mmCIF file of C-alpha atoms and ligand atoms in Angstrom:
data_model
loop_
_atom_site.group_PDB
_atom_site.id
_atom_site.type_symbol
_atom_site.label_atom_id
_atom_site.label_comp_id
_atom_site.label_asym_id
_atom_site.label_seq_id
_atom_site.Cartn_x
_atom_site.Cartn_y
_atom_site.Cartn_z
ATOM 1 C CA MET M 1 -15.341 26.629 -1.295
ATOM 2 C CA ASN M 2 -13.861 26.648 2.200
ATOM 3 C CA VAL M 3 -11.628 23.823 3.542
ATOM 4 C CA GLU M 4 -10.034 25.758 6.370
ATOM 5 C CA LYS M 5 -11.710 23.587 8.976
ATOM 6 C CA GLY M 6 -10.164 20.433 7.437
ATOM 7 C CA PHE M 7 -13.326 19.520 5.518
ATOM 8 C CA VAL M 8 -15.419 21.204 2.826
ATOM 9 C CA ASP M 9 -17.612 23.550 4.808
ATOM 10 C CA GLU M 10 -20.425 23.917 2.259
ATOM 11 C CA PRO M 11 -24.070 23.494 3.183
ATOM 12 C CA VAL M 12 -25.761 20.651 1.304
ATOM 13 C CA ALA M 13 -28.995 21.765 -0.381
ATOM 14 C CA GLU M 14 -32.077 20.654 1.508
ATOM 15 C CA GLY M 15 -33.703 17.563 0.034
ATOM 16 C CA THR M 16 -30.470 16.283 -1.593
ATOM 17 C CA ASP M 17 -30.548 12.498 -1.863
ATOM 18 C CA LEU M 18 -27.006 12.064 -0.577
ATOM 19 C CA ARG M 19 -26.734 8.370 -1.360
ATOM 20 C CA ALA M 20 -27.911 8.788 -4.968
ATOM 21 C CA GLU M 21 -25.724 11.881 -5.492
ATOM 22 C CA ILE M 22 -22.660 10.122 -4.095
ATOM 23 C CA GLN M 23 -23.179 7.207 -6.502
ATOM 24 C CA LYS M 24 -23.561 9.649 -9.396
ATOM 25 C CA LEU M 25 -20.468 11.666 -8.455
ATOM 26 C CA LYS M 26 -18.421 8.495 -8.072
ATOM 27 C CA LYS M 27 -19.066 7.602 -11.724
ATOM 28 C CA GLU M 28 -18.548 11.155 -12.987
ATOM 29 C CA LYS M 29 -15.254 11.511 -11.132
ATOM 30 C CA ASP M 30 -13.948 7.971 -11.689
ATOM 31 C CA ALA M 31 -13.684 7.662 -7.919
ATOM 32 C CA VAL M 32 -13.681 4.714 -5.534
ATOM 33 C CA ILE M 33 -14.818 4.809 -1.919
ATOM 34 C CA LEU M 34 -12.721 2.753 0.497
ATOM 35 C CA ALA M 35 -13.987 2.506 4.076
ATOM 36 C CA HIS M 36 -12.539 1.093 7.268
ATOM 37 C CA TYR M 37 -14.705 -1.126 9.496
ATOM 38 C CA TYR M 38 -14.824 1.636 12.133
ATOM 39 C CA GLN M 39 -16.699 4.058 9.873
ATOM 40 C CA LYS M 40 -20.353 4.887 10.490
ATOM 41 C CA GLY M 41 -22.599 2.118 9.106
ATOM 42 C CA GLU M 42 -24.107 4.416 6.467
ATOM 43 C CA ILE M 43 -20.636 5.086 5.042
ATOM 44 C CA GLN M 44 -19.658 1.400 5.099
ATOM 45 C CA ASP M 45 -22.878 0.619 3.212
ATOM 46 C CA LEU M 46 -21.984 3.071 0.433
ATOM 47 C CA ALA M 47 -18.363 2.023 0.072
ATOM 48 C CA ASP M 48 -17.005 0.054 -2.867
ATOM 49 C CA PHE M 49 -14.651 -1.780 -0.506
ATOM 50 C CA ILE M 50 -14.541 -2.116 3.269
ATOM 51 C CA GLY M 51 -11.620 -3.620 5.095
ATOM 52 C CA ASP M 52 -8.921 -3.481 7.728
ATOM 53 C CA SER M 53 -5.791 -1.353 7.348
ATOM 54 C CA LEU M 54 -3.924 -4.017 5.364
ATOM 55 C CA ALA M 55 -6.800 -4.626 2.939
ATOM 56 C CA LEU M 56 -7.311 -0.901 2.340
ATOM 57 C CA ALA M 57 -3.617 -0.417 1.501
ATOM 58 C CA ARG M 58 -3.664 -3.442 -0.798
ATOM 59 C CA ILE M 59 -6.793 -2.335 -2.637
ATOM 60 C CA ALA M 60 -5.569 1.264 -3.005
ATOM 61 C CA GLU M 61 -2.323 0.066 -4.582
ATOM 62 C CA LYS M 62 -4.163 -1.872 -7.313
ATOM 63 C CA LEU M 63 -6.958 0.557 -8.211
ATOM 64 C CA PRO M 64 -7.111 1.906 -11.770
ATOM 65 C CA ASN M 65 -9.316 4.885 -10.777
ATOM 66 C CA ARG M 66 -8.385 8.538 -10.830
ATOM 67 C CA MET M 67 -9.571 9.346 -7.311
ATOM 68 C CA ILE M 68 -9.719 7.538 -3.953
ATOM 69 C CA VAL M 69 -12.084 8.657 -1.204
ATOM 70 C CA LEU M 70 -10.573 7.103 1.882
ATOM 71 C CA CYS M 71 -13.194 6.943 4.606
ATOM 72 C CA GLY M 72 -10.961 6.296 7.552
ATOM 73 C CA VAL M 73 -8.342 8.273 9.421
ATOM 74 C CA HIS M 74 -5.488 10.430 8.195
ATOM 75 C CA PHE M 75 -2.716 7.798 8.262
ATOM 76 C CA MET M 76 -4.863 5.524 6.059
ATOM 77 C CA GLY M 77 -5.238 8.338 3.521
ATOM 78 C CA GLU M 78 -1.497 8.973 3.694
ATOM 79 C CA THR M 79 -0.717 5.301 3.081
ATOM 80 C CA ALA M 80 -2.989 5.330 0.006
ATOM 81 C CA LYS M 81 -1.367 8.551 -1.286
ATOM 82 C CA ILE M 82 2.159 7.182 -0.726
ATOM 83 C CA LEU M 83 1.251 4.057 -2.707
ATOM 84 C CA CYS M 84 -0.636 6.027 -5.385
ATOM 85 C CA PRO M 85 1.149 9.388 -5.703
ATOM 86 C CA ASP M 86 -0.528 10.192 -9.029
ATOM 87 C CA LYS M 87 -4.067 9.761 -7.756
ATOM 88 C CA ILE M 88 -6.238 12.264 -5.970
ATOM 89 C CA VAL M 89 -6.734 10.959 -2.427
ATOM 90 C CA VAL M 90 -9.312 12.678 -0.244
ATOM 91 C CA VAL M 91 -10.396 11.971 3.331
ATOM 92 C CA PRO M 92 -13.811 13.533 4.096
ATOM 93 C CA ASP M 93 -12.466 15.192 7.251
ATOM 94 C CA LEU M 94 -8.720 15.740 7.626
ATOM 95 C CA ASN M 95 -9.197 16.154 11.381
ATOM 96 C CA ALA M 96 -9.705 12.390 11.523
ATOM 97 C CA GLY M 97 -6.404 11.675 13.239
ATOM 98 C CA CYS M 98 -5.374 8.796 15.489
ATOM 99 C CA SER M 99 -4.303 8.991 19.138
ATOM 100 C CA LEU M 100 -1.888 6.118 18.575
ATOM 101 C CA ALA M 101 -0.197 7.784 15.586
ATOM 102 C CA ASP M 102 -0.087 11.020 17.614
ATOM 103 C CA SER M 103 1.662 9.214 20.469
ATOM 104 C CA CYS M 104 4.748 8.879 18.243
ATOM 105 C CA ASP M 105 6.384 12.136 17.213
ATOM 106 C CA ALA M 106 8.840 11.602 14.322
ATOM 107 C CA GLY M 107 11.620 13.640 15.994
ATOM 108 C CA GLU M 108 11.341 11.672 19.232
ATOM 109 C CA PHE M 109 11.128 8.391 17.331
ATOM 110 C CA LYS M 110 14.354 9.287 15.507
ATOM 111 C CA GLU M 111 16.083 9.778 18.878
ATOM 112 C CA PHE M 112 14.683 6.428 20.052
ATOM 113 C CA ILE M 113 16.141 4.756 16.938
ATOM 114 C CA GLU M 114 19.499 6.470 17.452
ATOM 115 C CA ALA M 115 19.540 5.242 21.058
ATOM 116 C CA HIS M 116 19.266 1.655 19.714
ATOM 117 C CA PRO M 117 21.866 1.397 16.952
ATOM 118 C CA GLY M 118 21.743 -1.711 14.758
ATOM 119 C CA HIS M 119 18.063 -2.388 15.485
ATOM 120 C CA THR M 120 15.608 -3.150 12.688
ATOM 121 C CA VAL M 121 12.767 -0.638 12.941
ATOM 122 C CA VAL M 122 9.272 -2.127 12.774
ATOM 123 C CA SER M 123 6.393 0.376 12.738
ATOM 124 C CA TYR M 124 2.698 -0.219 13.007
ATOM 125 C CA VAL M 125 0.758 1.287 10.088
ATOM 126 C CA ASN M 126 -0.928 3.654 12.601
ATOM 127 C CA THR M 127 1.895 6.192 12.223
ATOM 128 C CA SER M 128 2.575 9.375 10.297
ATOM 129 C CA ALA M 129 4.387 9.291 6.950
ATOM 130 C CA ALA M 130 7.359 10.940 8.720
ATOM 131 C CA VAL M 131 7.609 7.992 11.161
ATOM 132 C CA LYS M 132 7.244 5.491 8.315
ATOM 133 C CA ALA M 133 10.113 7.271 6.553
ATOM 134 C CA LEU M 134 12.344 6.252 9.518
ATOM 135 C CA THR M 135 11.140 2.643 9.397
ATOM 136 C CA ASP M 136 12.531 -0.585 7.912
ATOM 137 C CA VAL M 137 9.233 -2.433 7.688
ATOM 138 C CA VAL M 138 5.622 -1.452 8.346
ATOM 139 C CA VAL M 139 3.145 -3.944 9.832
ATOM 140 C CA THR M 140 -0.584 -4.034 10.516
ATOM 141 C CA SER M 141 -2.358 -6.111 13.131
ATOM 142 C CA SER M 142 -3.082 -8.652 10.349
ATOM 143 C CA ASN M 143 0.539 -9.421 9.571
ATOM 144 C CA ALA M 144 2.673 -8.182 12.513
ATOM 145 C CA ARG M 145 3.395 -11.649 13.866
ATOM 146 C CA GLN M 146 4.452 -13.178 10.551
ATOM 147 C CA ILE M 147 6.504 -10.156 9.500
ATOM 148 C CA VAL M 148 8.389 -10.062 12.799
ATOM 149 C CA GLU M 149 8.965 -13.823 12.537
ATOM 150 C CA SER M 150 10.269 -13.432 8.965
ATOM 151 C CA PHE M 151 13.444 -11.857 10.443
ATOM 152 C CA PRO M 152 16.144 -14.146 11.918
ATOM 153 C CA GLU M 153 15.485 -14.844 15.609
ATOM 154 C CA ASP M 154 18.515 -12.943 16.846
ATOM 155 C CA THR M 155 17.642 -9.704 14.964
ATOM 156 C CA PRO M 156 17.546 -6.774 17.399
ATOM 157 C CA MET M 157 14.310 -4.893 16.775
ATOM 158 C CA ILE M 158 12.434 -1.763 17.722
ATOM 159 C CA PHE M 159 8.641 -1.769 17.599
ATOM 160 C CA GLY M 160 6.537 1.383 17.592
ATOM 161 C CA PRO M 161 4.270 2.931 18.525
ATOM 162 C CA ASP M 162 1.705 0.620 20.179
ATOM 163 C CA ARG M 163 2.998 -0.886 23.436
ATOM 164 C CA ASN M 164 0.082 -3.337 23.672
ATOM 165 C CA LEU M 165 0.514 -4.749 20.166
ATOM 166 C CA GLY M 166 4.322 -4.732 20.544
ATOM 167 C CA ASN M 167 4.234 -6.567 23.869
ATOM 168 C CA TYR M 168 1.638 -9.005 22.541
ATOM 169 C CA ILE M 169 3.819 -9.814 19.499
ATOM 170 C CA ASN M 170 6.829 -10.271 21.812
ATOM 171 C CA SER M 171 4.791 -12.685 23.940
ATOM 172 C CA ILE M 172 3.641 -14.892 21.044
ATOM 173 C CA THR M 173 6.921 -14.886 19.106
ATOM 174 C CA GLY M 174 9.381 -15.045 22.006
ATOM 175 C CA ARG M 175 11.117 -11.979 20.564
ATOM 176 C CA ASN M 176 12.415 -9.177 22.694
ATOM 177 C CA MET M 177 11.648 -6.083 20.618
ATOM 178 C CA VAL M 178 12.213 -2.739 22.318
ATOM 179 C CA VAL M 179 8.710 -1.267 22.404
ATOM 180 C CA TRP M 180 7.736 2.411 22.111
ATOM 181 C CA ASN M 181 5.340 3.547 24.839
ATOM 182 C CA GLY M 182 2.283 4.530 22.772
ATOM 183 C CA ALA M 183 -1.358 3.477 22.919
ATOM 184 C CA CYS M 184 -4.830 3.985 21.447
ATOM 185 C CA HIS M 185 -7.302 5.741 23.741
ATOM 186 C CA VAL M 186 -10.224 3.612 22.502
ATOM 187 C CA HIS M 187 -8.614 0.211 23.059
ATOM 188 C CA GLU M 188 -7.040 1.097 26.404
ATOM 189 C CA GLN M 189 -10.328 2.062 28.029
ATOM 190 C CA PHE M 190 -12.130 -1.286 28.199
ATOM 191 C CA SER M 191 -12.814 -2.415 31.756
ATOM 192 C CA VAL M 192 -11.380 -5.818 32.665
ATOM 193 C CA GLU M 193 -13.547 -6.005 35.836
ATOM 194 C CA LYS M 194 -16.755 -5.278 33.917
ATOM 195 C CA LEU M 195 -15.764 -7.739 31.203
ATOM 196 C CA VAL M 196 -15.346 -10.481 33.830
ATOM 197 C CA GLU M 197 -18.846 -9.659 35.139
ATOM 198 C CA LEU M 198 -20.285 -9.666 31.607
ATOM 199 C CA LYS M 199 -18.738 -13.062 30.915
ATOM 200 C CA LYS M 200 -20.514 -14.430 34.001
ATOM 201 C CA GLN M 201 -23.835 -13.234 32.569
ATOM 202 C CA HIS M 202 -23.004 -14.683 29.132
ATOM 203 C CA PRO M 203 -20.985 -17.824 29.884
ATOM 204 C CA ASN M 204 -21.119 -19.059 26.279
ATOM 205 C CA ALA M 205 -20.033 -15.801 24.691
ATOM 206 C CA LYS M 206 -16.638 -15.737 22.979
ATOM 207 C CA VAL M 207 -14.501 -12.675 23.641
ATOM 208 C CA LEU M 208 -13.019 -11.051 20.515
ATOM 209 C CA ALA M 209 -10.256 -8.506 21.156
ATOM 210 C CA HIS M 210 -8.047 -6.287 19.042
ATOM 211 C CA PRO M 211 -4.338 -6.534 20.000
ATOM 212 C CA GLU M 212 -4.301 -2.794 20.791
ATOM 213 C CA CYS M 213 -6.137 -3.726 24.033
ATOM 214 C CA LYS M 214 -4.243 -4.010 27.331
ATOM 215 C CA LYS M 215 -2.632 -7.336 28.252
ATOM 216 C CA SER M 216 -4.990 -7.727 31.246
ATOM 217 C CA LEU M 217 -7.889 -7.764 28.769
ATOM 218 C CA LEU M 218 -6.171 -9.824 26.059
ATOM 219 C CA ILE M 219 -5.674 -12.729 28.455
ATOM 220 C CA LEU M 220 -9.474 -13.008 28.693
ATOM 221 C CA ALA M 221 -9.916 -13.172 24.906
ATOM 222 C CA ASP M 222 -10.843 -16.251 22.883
ATOM 223 C CA LYS M 223 -9.666 -14.587 19.682
ATOM 224 C CA ILE M 224 -7.129 -11.777 19.290
ATOM 225 C CA GLY M 225 -6.771 -10.232 15.854
ATOM 226 C CA SER M 226 -7.201 -7.382 13.416
ATOM 227 C CA THR M 227 -10.677 -6.102 12.630
ATOM 228 C CA ALA M 228 -10.830 -8.427 9.598
ATOM 229 C CA ALA M 229 -9.621 -11.416 11.650
ATOM 230 C CA LEU M 230 -12.238 -10.800 14.372
ATOM 231 C CA LEU M 231 -14.961 -10.508 11.740
ATOM 232 C CA ASN M 232 -13.873 -13.737 10.023
ATOM 233 C CA TYR M 233 -13.751 -15.551 13.347
ATOM 234 C CA ALA M 234 -17.316 -14.467 14.136
ATOM 235 C CA VAL M 235 -18.520 -15.548 10.674
ATOM 236 C CA GLN M 236 -16.867 -18.967 10.853
ATOM 237 C CA SER M 237 -17.535 -19.768 14.509
ATOM 238 C CA PRO M 238 -20.426 -22.102 15.381
ATOM 239 C CA GLU M 239 -20.951 -19.982 18.536
ATOM 240 C CA LYS M 240 -23.865 -17.554 18.671
ATOM 241 C CA GLU M 241 -22.725 -14.888 21.148
ATOM 242 C CA PHE M 242 -19.665 -12.639 21.107
ATOM 243 C CA ILE M 243 -18.301 -9.875 23.314
ATOM 244 C CA VAL M 244 -16.395 -7.444 21.104
ATOM 245 C CA ALA M 245 -13.420 -5.519 22.506
ATOM 246 C CA THR M 246 -12.626 -3.135 19.692
ATOM 247 C CA GLU M 247 -14.107 0.016 18.193
ATOM 248 C CA SER M 248 -17.891 -0.209 17.869
ATOM 249 C CA GLY M 249 -18.021 0.355 14.076
ATOM 250 C CA ILE M 250 -17.061 -3.280 13.445
ATOM 251 C CA LEU M 251 -20.401 -4.404 14.923
ATOM 252 C CA HIS M 252 -22.170 -3.085 11.811
ATOM 253 C CA GLU M 253 -20.495 -5.569 9.457
ATOM 254 C CA MET M 254 -20.569 -8.347 12.074
ATOM 255 C CA MET M 255 -24.342 -8.001 12.427
ATOM 256 C CA LYS M 256 -24.787 -7.768 8.654
ATOM 257 C CA LYS M 257 -22.722 -10.899 7.991
ATOM 258 C CA CYS M 258 -24.143 -12.845 10.972
ATOM 259 C CA PRO M 259 -27.789 -11.798 11.467
ATOM 260 C CA ASP M 260 -28.438 -14.876 13.626
ATOM 261 C CA LYS M 261 -25.651 -14.065 16.117
ATOM 262 C CA THR M 262 -25.466 -11.617 19.015
ATOM 263 C CA PHE M 263 -22.638 -9.120 19.412
ATOM 264 C CA ILE M 264 -22.165 -7.333 22.719
ATOM 265 C CA PRO M 265 -19.760 -4.378 22.927
ATOM 266 C CA ALA M 266 -17.108 -4.868 25.643
ATOM 267 C CA PRO M 267 -17.900 -2.505 28.532
ATOM 268 C CA PRO M 268 -15.924 0.728 28.816
ATOM 269 C CA SER M 269 -14.512 1.795 32.200
ATOM 270 C CA ASP M 270 -16.748 4.853 32.141
ATOM 271 C CA SER M 271 -20.263 3.644 31.405
ATOM 272 C CA THR M 272 -21.565 7.176 30.759
ATOM 273 C CA CYS M 273 -19.356 7.827 27.710
ATOM 274 C CA ALA M 274 -19.395 6.678 24.088
ATOM 275 C CA CYS M 275 -15.806 5.521 24.592
ATOM 276 C CA ASN M 276 -16.119 2.470 22.293
ATOM 277 C CA ASP M 277 -16.430 4.932 19.407
ATOM 278 C CA CYS M 278 -13.238 6.309 17.889
ATOM 279 C CA ASN M 279 -14.073 10.024 17.836
ATOM 280 C CA PHE M 280 -11.644 10.461 14.906
ATOM 281 C CA MET M 281 -13.200 7.743 12.750
ATOM 282 C CA LYS M 282 -16.650 9.123 13.436
ATOM 283 C CA LEU M 283 -15.767 12.616 12.133
ATOM 284 C CA ASN M 284 -16.496 11.417 8.603
ATOM 285 C CA THR M 285 -20.157 11.862 7.696
ATOM 286 C CA LEU M 286 -22.246 11.345 4.569
ATOM 287 C CA GLU M 287 -22.386 15.128 4.017
ATOM 288 C CA LYS M 288 -18.597 15.474 4.227
ATOM 289 C CA LEU M 289 -18.188 12.443 1.946
ATOM 290 C CA TYR M 290 -20.543 14.020 -0.608
ATOM 291 C CA ASN M 291 -18.678 17.344 -0.503
ATOM 292 C CA ALA M 292 -15.287 15.608 -0.693
ATOM 293 C CA LEU M 293 -16.361 13.876 -3.899
ATOM 294 C CA LYS M 294 -17.977 16.962 -5.367
ATOM 295 C CA PHE M 295 -15.109 19.392 -4.683
ATOM 296 C CA GLU M 296 -12.245 16.825 -4.679
ATOM 297 C CA GLN M 297 -11.164 18.243 -1.325
ATOM 298 C CA PRO M 298 -9.641 18.003 1.239
ATOM 299 C CA GLN M 299 -6.783 16.198 -0.476
ATOM 300 C CA ILE M 300 -4.046 14.280 1.288
ATOM 301 C CA GLU M 301 -0.634 15.684 0.426
ATOM 302 C CA VAL M 302 2.625 14.067 1.488
ATOM 303 C CA ASP M 303 6.012 15.740 1.145
ATOM 304 C CA PRO M 304 7.532 13.935 -1.906
ATOM 305 C CA GLU M 305 10.859 13.248 -0.194
ATOM 306 C CA ILE M 306 9.147 11.749 2.889
ATOM 307 C CA ALA M 307 6.718 9.838 0.663
ATOM 308 C CA LEU M 308 9.589 8.250 -1.254
ATOM 309 C CA ARG M 309 11.248 7.043 1.967
ATOM 310 C CA ALA M 310 7.940 5.973 3.557
ATOM 311 C CA ARG M 311 6.985 3.931 0.513
ATOM 312 C CA LYS M 312 9.863 1.454 0.913
ATOM 313 C CA PRO M 313 8.787 -0.039 4.296
ATOM 314 C CA ILE M 314 5.143 -0.151 3.159
ATOM 315 C CA GLU M 315 6.130 -1.993 -0.021
ATOM 316 C CA LYS M 316 8.304 -4.316 2.040
ATOM 317 C CA MET M 317 5.263 -5.140 4.187
ATOM 318 C CA LEU M 318 3.156 -5.850 1.101
ATOM 319 C CA GLU M 319 5.903 -8.003 -0.461
ATOM 320 C CA ILE M 320 6.401 -10.115 2.689
ATOM 321 C CA SER M 321 2.632 -10.443 3.148
ATOM 322 C CA ASP M 322 2.192 -11.603 -0.465
ATOM 323 C CA ARG M 323 5.087 -14.049 -0.138
ATOM 324 C CA LEU M 324 3.614 -15.497 3.074
ATOM 325 C CA GLY M 325 0.089 -15.572 1.647
ATOM 326 C CA ILE M 326 -1.368 -13.223 4.290
HETATM 327 P P1 LIG Q 1 -7.070 -2.886 11.768
HETATM 328 O O1 LIG Q 1 -5.839 -2.877 10.933
HETATM 329 O O2 LIG Q 1 -7.214 -4.142 12.571
HETATM 330 O O3 LIG Q 1 -8.260 -2.619 10.923
HETATM 331 O O4 LIG Q 1 -6.958 -1.746 12.874
HETATM 332 C C1 LIG Q 1 -6.900 -0.399 12.589
HETATM 333 C C2 LIG Q 1 -7.050 0.414 13.780
HETATM 334 O O5 LIG Q 1 -6.981 1.629 13.743
HETATM 335 C C3 LIG Q 1 -7.287 -0.243 15.042
HETATM 336 O O6 LIG Q 1 -7.592 0.709 16.001
HETATM 337 FE FE1 LIG Q 2 -6.341 5.290 16.034
HETATM 338 FE FE2 LIG Q 2 -7.461 4.052 18.081
HETATM 339 FE FE3 LIG Q 2 -9.002 5.343 16.355
HETATM 340 FE FE4 LIG Q 2 -7.755 3.039 15.633
HETATM 341 S S1 LIG Q 2 -9.368 3.282 17.173
HETATM 342 S S2 LIG Q 2 -7.881 4.926 14.440
HETATM 343 S S3 LIG Q 2 -5.842 3.231 16.775
HETATM 344 S S4 LIG Q 2 -7.466 6.254 17.701
#
């Protein structure tokens, strides 16, 4: 079996009922499938749990199973492995990275921290284990505001790596965190001009935006939040039409939960591309998921020393979130 390409490169026999085989393998292997909302719809439909980054970390931590198949991107698999070092954690395609995590090299982040002595280091979960190992507390878009606010007002802080989320949290908390200059290529590409035009055509539509979007777009939003928060807003809102400024995978669960409502993807700057798709998230396929379960590969491995240091700020995030009821 060959995993050199970052996934199990084995042809699946013609006529295999992938969905049925995946269910069978899950039982045989005592495995659980966790999927992020940005995964292909067919993967979300097969998952035991779907959720945002915070929910996936929380679920992983509590699972009794022997194996976790994390259908998401690499840092999500790493977070699960750090929390569950004794479990087998596989991601169907290890090439599923994250442009935001890649925008923060651990060596450069260390220099950034050293240039700001005495600052508490807050890192978004979209980071490598090596960056988390340099961090005091990890946050997700679900809990960033409350975790930042849980520190005394005069605490000097560094926030990395997402400049849009960091600046947004500064703006709503009145804090003055020093923000690393990173971004996500999917969330940065929405067109503010085209969104304004779209709103004119759909005057009753509510705009839902992930805080990784640019400030110029966030100021047009009716709701800013994590994938789970945007989904909940859509479910609970009496409104019937929504423009969604985040990765397109979330539309699958929105449409499933709200079949009577209309969801319109926010327009990308380049209308000829599939830019609302995260190319990393979409690397995972049913075939790769099937092979990952069957061969228990490719596994996420984290250097034990880094994992030990990275675990502390993740646990701190989970503790504060539990205490605050997030
Ligand atoms: P959530 O934590 O809101 O699910 O976001 C994860 C992510 O990668 C956003 O691009
Ligand atoms: Fe990373 Fe952006 Fe993809 Fe989220 S959408 S996983 S932040 S590249």
